[in-house]
Coordinates of C-alpha atoms and ligand atoms in Angstrom, one line a residue:
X26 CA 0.0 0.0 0.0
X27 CA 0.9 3.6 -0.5
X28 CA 4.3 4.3 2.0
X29 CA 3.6 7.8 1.7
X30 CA 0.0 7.7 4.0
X31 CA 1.7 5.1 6.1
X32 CA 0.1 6.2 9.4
X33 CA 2.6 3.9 11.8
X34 CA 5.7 5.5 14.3
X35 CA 8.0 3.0 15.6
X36 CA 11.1 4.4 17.2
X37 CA 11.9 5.6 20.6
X38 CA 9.7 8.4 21.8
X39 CA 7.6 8.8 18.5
X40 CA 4.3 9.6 19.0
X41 CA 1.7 6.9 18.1
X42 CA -0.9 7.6 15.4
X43 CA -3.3 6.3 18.0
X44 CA -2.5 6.1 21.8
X45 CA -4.0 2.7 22.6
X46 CA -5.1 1.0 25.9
X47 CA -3.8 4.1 28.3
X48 CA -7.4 5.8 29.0
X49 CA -7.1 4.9 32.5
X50 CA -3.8 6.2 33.4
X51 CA -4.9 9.8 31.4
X52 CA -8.5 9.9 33.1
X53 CA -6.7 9.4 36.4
X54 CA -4.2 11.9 35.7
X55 CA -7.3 14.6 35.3
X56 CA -8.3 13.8 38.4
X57 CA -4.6 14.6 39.7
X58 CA -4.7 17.6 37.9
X59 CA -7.6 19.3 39.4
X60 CA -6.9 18.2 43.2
X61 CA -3.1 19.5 43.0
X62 CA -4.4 22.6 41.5
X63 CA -6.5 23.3 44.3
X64 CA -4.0 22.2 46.6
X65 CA -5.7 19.1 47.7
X66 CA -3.0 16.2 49.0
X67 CA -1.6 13.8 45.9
X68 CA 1.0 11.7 45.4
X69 CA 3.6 12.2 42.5
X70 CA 3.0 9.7 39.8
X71 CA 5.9 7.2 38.3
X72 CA 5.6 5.4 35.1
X73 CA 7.1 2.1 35.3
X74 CA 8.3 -0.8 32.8
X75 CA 10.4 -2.6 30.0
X76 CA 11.6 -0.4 27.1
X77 CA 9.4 -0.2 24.2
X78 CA 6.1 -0.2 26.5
X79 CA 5.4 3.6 25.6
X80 CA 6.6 5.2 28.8
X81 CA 8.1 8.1 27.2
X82 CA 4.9 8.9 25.2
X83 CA 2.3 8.8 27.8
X84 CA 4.8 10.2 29.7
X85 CA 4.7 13.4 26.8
X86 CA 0.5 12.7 26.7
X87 CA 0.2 13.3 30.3
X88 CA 2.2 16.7 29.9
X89 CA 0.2 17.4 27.0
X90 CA -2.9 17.1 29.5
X91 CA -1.4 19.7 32.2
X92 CA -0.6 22.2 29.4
X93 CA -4.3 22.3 28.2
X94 CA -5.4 23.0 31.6
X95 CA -2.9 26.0 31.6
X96 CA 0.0 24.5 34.1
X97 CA 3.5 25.2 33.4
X98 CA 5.2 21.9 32.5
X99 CA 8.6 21.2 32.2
X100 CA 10.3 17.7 31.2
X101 CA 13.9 16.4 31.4
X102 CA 15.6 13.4 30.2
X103 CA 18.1 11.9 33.2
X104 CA 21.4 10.5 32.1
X105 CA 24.0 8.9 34.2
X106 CA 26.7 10.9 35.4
X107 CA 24.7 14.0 35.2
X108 CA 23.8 15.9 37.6
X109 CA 20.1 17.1 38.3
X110 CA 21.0 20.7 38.5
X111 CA 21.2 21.8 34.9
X112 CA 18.4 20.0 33.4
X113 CA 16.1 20.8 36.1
X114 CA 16.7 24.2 35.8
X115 CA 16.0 24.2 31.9
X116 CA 12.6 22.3 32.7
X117 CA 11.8 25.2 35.2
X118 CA 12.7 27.6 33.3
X119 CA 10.1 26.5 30.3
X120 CA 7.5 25.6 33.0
X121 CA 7.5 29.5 34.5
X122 CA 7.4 30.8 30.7
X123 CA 4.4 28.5 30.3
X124 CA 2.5 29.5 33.1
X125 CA 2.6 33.1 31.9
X126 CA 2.2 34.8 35.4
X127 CA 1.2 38.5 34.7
X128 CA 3.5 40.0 37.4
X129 CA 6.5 41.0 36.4
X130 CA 8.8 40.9 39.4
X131 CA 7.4 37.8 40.9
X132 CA 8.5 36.1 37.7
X133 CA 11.5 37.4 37.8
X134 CA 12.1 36.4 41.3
X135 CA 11.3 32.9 40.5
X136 CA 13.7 32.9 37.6
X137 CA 16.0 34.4 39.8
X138 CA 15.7 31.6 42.0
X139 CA 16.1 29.2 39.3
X140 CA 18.9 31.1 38.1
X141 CA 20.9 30.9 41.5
X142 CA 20.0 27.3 42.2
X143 CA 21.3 26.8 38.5
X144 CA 24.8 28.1 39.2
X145 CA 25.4 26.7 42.0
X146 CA 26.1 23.8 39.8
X147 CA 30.0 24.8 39.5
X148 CA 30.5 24.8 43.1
X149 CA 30.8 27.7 45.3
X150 CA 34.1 28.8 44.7
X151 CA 33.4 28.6 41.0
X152 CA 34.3 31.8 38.6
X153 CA 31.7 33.5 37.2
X154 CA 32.5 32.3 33.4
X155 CA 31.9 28.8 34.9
X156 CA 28.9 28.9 36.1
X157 CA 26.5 27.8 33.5
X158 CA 23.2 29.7 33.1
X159 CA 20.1 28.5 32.0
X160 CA 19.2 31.1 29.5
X161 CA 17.8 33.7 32.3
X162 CA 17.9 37.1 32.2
X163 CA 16.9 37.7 35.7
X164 CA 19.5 38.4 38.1
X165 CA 20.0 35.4 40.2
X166 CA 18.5 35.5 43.8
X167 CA 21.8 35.0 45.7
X168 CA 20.7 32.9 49.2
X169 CA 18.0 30.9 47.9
X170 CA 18.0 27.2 46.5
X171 CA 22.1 27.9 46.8
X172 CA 23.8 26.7 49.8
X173 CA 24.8 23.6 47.7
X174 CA 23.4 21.1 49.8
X175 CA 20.2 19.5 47.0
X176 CA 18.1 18.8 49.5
X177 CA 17.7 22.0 50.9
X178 CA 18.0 23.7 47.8
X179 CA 15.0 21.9 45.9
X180 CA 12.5 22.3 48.5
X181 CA 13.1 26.3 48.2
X182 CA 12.9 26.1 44.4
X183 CA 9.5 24.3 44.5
X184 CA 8.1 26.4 47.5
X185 CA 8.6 29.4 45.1
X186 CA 7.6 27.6 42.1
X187 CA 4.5 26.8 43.8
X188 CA 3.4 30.3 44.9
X189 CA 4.1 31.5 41.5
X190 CA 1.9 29.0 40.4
X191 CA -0.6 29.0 43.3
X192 CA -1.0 32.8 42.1
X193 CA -2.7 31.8 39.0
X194 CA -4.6 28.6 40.2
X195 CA -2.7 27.0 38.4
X196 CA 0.0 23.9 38.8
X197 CA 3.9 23.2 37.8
X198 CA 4.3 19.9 36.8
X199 CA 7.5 18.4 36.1
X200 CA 8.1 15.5 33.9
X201 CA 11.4 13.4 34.4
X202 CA 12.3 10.2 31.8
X203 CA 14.4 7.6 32.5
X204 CA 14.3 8.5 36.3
X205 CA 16.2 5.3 37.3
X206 CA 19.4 6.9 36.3
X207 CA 19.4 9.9 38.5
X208 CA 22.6 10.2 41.2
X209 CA 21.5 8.7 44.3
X210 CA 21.8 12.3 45.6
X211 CA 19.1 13.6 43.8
X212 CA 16.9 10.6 44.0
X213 CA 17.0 11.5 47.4
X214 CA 16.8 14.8 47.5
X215 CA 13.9 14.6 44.9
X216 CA 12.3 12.3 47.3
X217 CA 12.6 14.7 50.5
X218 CA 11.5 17.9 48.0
X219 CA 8.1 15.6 47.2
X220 CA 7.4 14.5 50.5
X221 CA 7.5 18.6 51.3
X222 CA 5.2 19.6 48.8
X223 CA 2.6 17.0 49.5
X224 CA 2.6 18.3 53.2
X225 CA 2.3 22.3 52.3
X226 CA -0.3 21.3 49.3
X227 CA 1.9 23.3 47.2
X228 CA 0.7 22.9 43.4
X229 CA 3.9 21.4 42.0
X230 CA 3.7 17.8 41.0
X231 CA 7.0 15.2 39.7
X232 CA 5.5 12.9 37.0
X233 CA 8.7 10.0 36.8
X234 CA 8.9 7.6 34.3
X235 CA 11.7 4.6 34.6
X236 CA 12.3 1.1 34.0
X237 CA 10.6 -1.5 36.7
X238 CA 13.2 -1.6 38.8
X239 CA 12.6 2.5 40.1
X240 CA 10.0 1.6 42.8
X241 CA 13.0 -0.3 44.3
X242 CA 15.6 2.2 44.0
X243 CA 13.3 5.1 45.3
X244 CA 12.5 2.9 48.4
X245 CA 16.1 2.2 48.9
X246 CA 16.9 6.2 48.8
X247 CA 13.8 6.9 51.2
X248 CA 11.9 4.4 52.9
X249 CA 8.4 6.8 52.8
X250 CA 8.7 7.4 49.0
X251 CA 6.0 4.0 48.4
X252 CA 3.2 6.4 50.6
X253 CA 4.5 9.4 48.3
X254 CA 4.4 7.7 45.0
X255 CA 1.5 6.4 42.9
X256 CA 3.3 3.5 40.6
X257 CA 1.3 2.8 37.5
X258 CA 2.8 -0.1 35.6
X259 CA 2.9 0.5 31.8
X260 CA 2.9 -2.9 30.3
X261 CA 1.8 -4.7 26.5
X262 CA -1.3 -4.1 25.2
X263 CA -4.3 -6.3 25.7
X264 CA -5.3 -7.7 22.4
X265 CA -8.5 -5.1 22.4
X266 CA -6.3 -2.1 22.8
X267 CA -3.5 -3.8 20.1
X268 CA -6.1 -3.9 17.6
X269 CA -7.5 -0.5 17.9
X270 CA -3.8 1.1 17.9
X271 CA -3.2 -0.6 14.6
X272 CA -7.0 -0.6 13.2
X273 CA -8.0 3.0 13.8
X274 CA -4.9 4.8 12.3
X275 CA -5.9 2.4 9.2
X276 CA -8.8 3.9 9.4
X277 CA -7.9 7.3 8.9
X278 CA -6.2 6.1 5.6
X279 CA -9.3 4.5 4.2
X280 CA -7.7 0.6 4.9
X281 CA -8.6 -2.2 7.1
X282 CA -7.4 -5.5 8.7
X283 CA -8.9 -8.7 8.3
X284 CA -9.9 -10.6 11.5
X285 CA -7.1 -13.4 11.2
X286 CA -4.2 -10.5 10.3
X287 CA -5.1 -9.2 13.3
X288 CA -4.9 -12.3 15.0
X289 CA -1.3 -12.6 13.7
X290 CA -0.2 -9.5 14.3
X291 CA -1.1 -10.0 18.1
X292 CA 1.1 -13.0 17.9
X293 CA 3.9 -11.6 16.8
X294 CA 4.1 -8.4 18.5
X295 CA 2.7 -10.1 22.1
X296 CA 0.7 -6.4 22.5
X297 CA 4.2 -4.6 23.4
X298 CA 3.7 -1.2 22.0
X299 CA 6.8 -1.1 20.3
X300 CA 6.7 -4.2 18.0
X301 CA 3.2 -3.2 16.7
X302 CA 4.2 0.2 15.3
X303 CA 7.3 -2.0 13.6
X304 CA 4.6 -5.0 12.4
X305 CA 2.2 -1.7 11.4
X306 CA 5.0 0.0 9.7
X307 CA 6.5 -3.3 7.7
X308 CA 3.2 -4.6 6.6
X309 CA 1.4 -1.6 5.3
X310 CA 4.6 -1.3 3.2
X311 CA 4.5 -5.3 1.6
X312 CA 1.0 -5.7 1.5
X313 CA -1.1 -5.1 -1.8
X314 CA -4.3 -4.1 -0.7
X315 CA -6.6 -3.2 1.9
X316 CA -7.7 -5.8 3.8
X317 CA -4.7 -6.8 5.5
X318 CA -4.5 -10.7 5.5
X319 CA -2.6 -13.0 7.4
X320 CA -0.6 -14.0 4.7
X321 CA 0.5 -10.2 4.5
X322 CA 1.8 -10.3 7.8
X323 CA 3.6 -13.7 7.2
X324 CA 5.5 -12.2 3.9
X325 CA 6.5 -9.0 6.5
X326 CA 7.5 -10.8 9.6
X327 CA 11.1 -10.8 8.2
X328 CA 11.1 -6.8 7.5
X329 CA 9.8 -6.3 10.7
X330 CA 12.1 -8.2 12.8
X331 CA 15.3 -7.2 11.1
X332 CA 13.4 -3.4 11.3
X333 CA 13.5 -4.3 15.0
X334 CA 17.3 -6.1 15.1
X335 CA 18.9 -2.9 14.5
X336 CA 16.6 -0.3 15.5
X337 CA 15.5 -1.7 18.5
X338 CA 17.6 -4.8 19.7
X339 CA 21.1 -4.0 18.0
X340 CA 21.3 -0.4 19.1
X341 CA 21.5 -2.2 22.8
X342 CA 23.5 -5.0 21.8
X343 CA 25.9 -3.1 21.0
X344 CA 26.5 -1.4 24.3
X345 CA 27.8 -4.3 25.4
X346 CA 31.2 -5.6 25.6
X347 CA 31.9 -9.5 24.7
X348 CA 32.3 -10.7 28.5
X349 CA 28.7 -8.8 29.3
X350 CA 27.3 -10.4 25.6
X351 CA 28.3 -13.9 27.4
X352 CA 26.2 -13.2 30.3
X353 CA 23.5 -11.8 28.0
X354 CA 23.1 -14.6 26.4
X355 CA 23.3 -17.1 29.6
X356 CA 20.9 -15.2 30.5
X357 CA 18.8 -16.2 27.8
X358 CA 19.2 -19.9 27.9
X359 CA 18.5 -20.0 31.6
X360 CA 15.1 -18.1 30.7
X361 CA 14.2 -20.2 27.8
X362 CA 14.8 -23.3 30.3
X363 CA 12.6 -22.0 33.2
X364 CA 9.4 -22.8 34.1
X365 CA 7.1 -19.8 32.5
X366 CA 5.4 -19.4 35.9
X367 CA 9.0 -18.3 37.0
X368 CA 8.0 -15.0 34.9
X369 CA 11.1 -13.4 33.1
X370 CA 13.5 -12.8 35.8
X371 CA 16.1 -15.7 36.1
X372 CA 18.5 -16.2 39.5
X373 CA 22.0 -14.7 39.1
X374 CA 23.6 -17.6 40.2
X375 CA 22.0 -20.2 37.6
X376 CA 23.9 -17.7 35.1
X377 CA 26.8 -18.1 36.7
X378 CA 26.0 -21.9 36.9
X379 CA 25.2 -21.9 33.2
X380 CA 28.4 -20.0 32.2
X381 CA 30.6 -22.3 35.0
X382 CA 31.4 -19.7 37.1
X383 CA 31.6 -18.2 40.8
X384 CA 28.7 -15.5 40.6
X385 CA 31.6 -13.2 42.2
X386 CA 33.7 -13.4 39.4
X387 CA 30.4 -12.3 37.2
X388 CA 29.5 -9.1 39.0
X389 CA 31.7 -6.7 37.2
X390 CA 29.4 -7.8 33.7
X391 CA 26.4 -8.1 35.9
X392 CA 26.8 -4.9 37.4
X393 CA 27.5 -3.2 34.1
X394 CA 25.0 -4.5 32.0
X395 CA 22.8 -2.7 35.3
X396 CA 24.5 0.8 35.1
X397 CA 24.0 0.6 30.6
X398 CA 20.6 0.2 31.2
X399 CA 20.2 -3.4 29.6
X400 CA 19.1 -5.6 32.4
X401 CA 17.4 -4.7 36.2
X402 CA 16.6 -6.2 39.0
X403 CA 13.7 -5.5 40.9
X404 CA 14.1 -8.4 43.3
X405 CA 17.5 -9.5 45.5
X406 CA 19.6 -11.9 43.7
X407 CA 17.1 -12.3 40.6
X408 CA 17.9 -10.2 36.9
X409 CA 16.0 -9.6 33.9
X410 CA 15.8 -7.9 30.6
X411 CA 14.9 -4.6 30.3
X412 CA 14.1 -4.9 26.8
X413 CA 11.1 -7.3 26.0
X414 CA 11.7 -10.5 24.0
X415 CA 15.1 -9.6 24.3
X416 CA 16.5 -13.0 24.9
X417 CA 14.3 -14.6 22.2
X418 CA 16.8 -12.1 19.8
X419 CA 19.2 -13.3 21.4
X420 CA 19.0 -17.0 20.8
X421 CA 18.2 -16.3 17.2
X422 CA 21.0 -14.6 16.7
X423 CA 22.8 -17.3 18.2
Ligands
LIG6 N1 -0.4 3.2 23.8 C1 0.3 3.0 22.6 N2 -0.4 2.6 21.5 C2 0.3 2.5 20.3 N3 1.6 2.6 20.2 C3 2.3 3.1 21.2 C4 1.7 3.3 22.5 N4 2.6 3.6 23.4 C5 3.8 3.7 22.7 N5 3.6 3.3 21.4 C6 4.7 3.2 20.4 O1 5.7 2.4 21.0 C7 7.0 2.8 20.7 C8 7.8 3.0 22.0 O2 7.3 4.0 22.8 P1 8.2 4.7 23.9 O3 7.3 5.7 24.6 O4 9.4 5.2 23.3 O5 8.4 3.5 24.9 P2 9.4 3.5 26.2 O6 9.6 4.9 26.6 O7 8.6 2.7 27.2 O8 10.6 2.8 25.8 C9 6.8 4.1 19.9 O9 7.0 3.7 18.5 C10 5.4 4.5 20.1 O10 4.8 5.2 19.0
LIG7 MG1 11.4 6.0 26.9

């Protein structure tokens, strides 16, 4: 069929032609909206799950929801190494130019803030052409959200973020992605900054979004953070949702599935959000006409999957060096061989057993693999993939 009207997005962040199966999490997130606005108690919200779920774009949806309602919003991607500072103070800075407060100098005392809070980032004893600046033209507010210790500092920020915002009756709502791979610090002092705001009903709200192993590392930083934080789990599609996100943006372009192409399609992709915009993308291409059959899907199940060997499985792969690609791929046998009531997670040790070794001689990988992202664990002494069917990819690939 035509490529040119083909409706389907796979790829990292892309917004889907059709956001499928998250009505919940959005209707609840309304509710949110409105009670932190009038400064009614809430907990922050965190995103949770594998890559390729569609964190980052309900993630963007849900931001999309607070700027129709007038909040200032401001997102940030973490990255580790990096400290919170900087990016924090970018998202701030947007979120205070969204809100579009009327008074002048109370604006400018918030960027101020953000400003100081920003440049504090160099250290104290830093020189004035090292501090980095977040684009503000306001003097900075010297003595607030500045003595350097992040705790302190972020509870200030958001108290004055949250009059600014209280002013207008409105919120600030800020979005962080890939939240697992803040410092510990900041994790922390995020935590402590939350736990303030929920108790002065100040309208400032953190919407995380991480892979399922961030409940765990929140409640390792704070032990109260499971009372402060609502975790939603963002998992595969049910086969309901699956077909509308590939059947109404078909739609839209005049075409239509047949009942057993859909059936396959749900087969092949197993719902995750990821593999049905790569199916939705490969078949449309290959097939001849609208209805989609079956048989369409069988002749594009090869596109699709080497679509999704480089794109999505390779780009990862490739992170890894070939000790950590040995305990990858353990890893994957010792899944394959599991019971499937064991879910996905296999024991560290039966991958050391597998490979023939003393699990203390496998932690370097083990613990590298962790920090790059590719595996988690969410339970003591267990590990997983981050990425879905990950180890069926790897087996193939042999
Ligand atoms: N609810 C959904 N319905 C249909 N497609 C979706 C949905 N959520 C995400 N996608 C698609 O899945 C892919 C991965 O989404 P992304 O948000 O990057 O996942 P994550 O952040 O969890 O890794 C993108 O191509 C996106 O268009
Ligand atoms: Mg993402």
């Amino acid at each position: 069929m035509d490529p040119i009207r083909n409706p389907y997005a796979p790829g990292a962040g892309q917004r889907p032609p059709e956001l499928a199966g998250r009505d919940e999490q959005l209707a609840a997130f309304e509710v949110v909206l409105e009670r932190v606005a009038k400064g009614r108690p809430e907990r922050s919200l965190v995103l949770t799950g594998l890559r390729g779920v569609g964190k980052t774009v309900l993630l963007n949806a849900l931001r999309g929801a607070a700027v129709r309602k007038g909040w200032g919003t401001g997102k940030l991607e973490a990255r580790p190494g990096q400290g919170l500072r900087r990016p924090l103070s970018s998202a701030l800075h947007q979120a205070v130019r969204e809100l579009g407060h009327r008074d002048e100098d109370s604006v400018d005392h918030v960027l101020g803030v953000i400003k100081s809070f920003a440049h504090r980032d160099a250290g104290a004893a830093a020189k004035l052409k090292d501090q980095w600046s977040p684009g503000i033209d306001a003097p900075a507010v010297r003595g607030r959200a500045d003595s350097g210790d992040i705790e302190i500092d972020l509870v200030e920020l958001f108290t004055d973020l949250g009059g600014l915002a209280a002013d207008v009756g409105k919120g600030i709502g800020i979005f962080i992605d890939e939240m697992q791979d803040l410092g510990p610090d900041d994790i922390s002092a995020l935590c402590a900054a939350c736990h303030e705001l929920s108790q002065s009903g100040l309208p400032v709200i953190v919407v995380g979004a991480g892979l399922p192993h961030l409940p765990a590392v929140l409640s390792a930083s704070k032990s109260y953070s499971e009372r402060l934080f609502r975790y939603q789990r963002i998992d595969r599609l049910s086969r309901e949702a699956a077909d509308r996100a590939l059947e109404a943006p078909a739609a839209d372009e005049d075409a239509a599935y047949a009942a057993d192409a859909l059936a396959a399609m749900y087969d092949a992709t197993g719902g995750y959000p990821y593999f049905i915009q790569a199916y939705g993308k490969a078949v449309w291409d290959l097939a001849p006409r609208s209805p989609i059959t079956a048989a369409d899907v069988a002749v594009a199940a090869p596109e699709a999957e080497s679509e999704l060997a480089v794109g999505f499985f390779g780009s990862r792969y490739e992170r890894a060096t070939p000790g950590e690609r040995d305990y990858l791929m353990a890893m994957a046998e010792v899944a394959a061989a599991q019971d499937e009531a064991e879910g996905d997670a296999v024991l560290s040790a039966d991958v050391a057993a597998n490979l023939g070794k003393k699990p203390q001689s496998l932690s370097p990988a083990r613990d590298s693999l962790l920090k790059k992202g590719l595996v988690y664990s969410g339970e003591r002494g267990r590990i997983a993939f981050t990425v879905p069917h990950f180890g069926r990819y790897l087996r193939e690939r042999g």
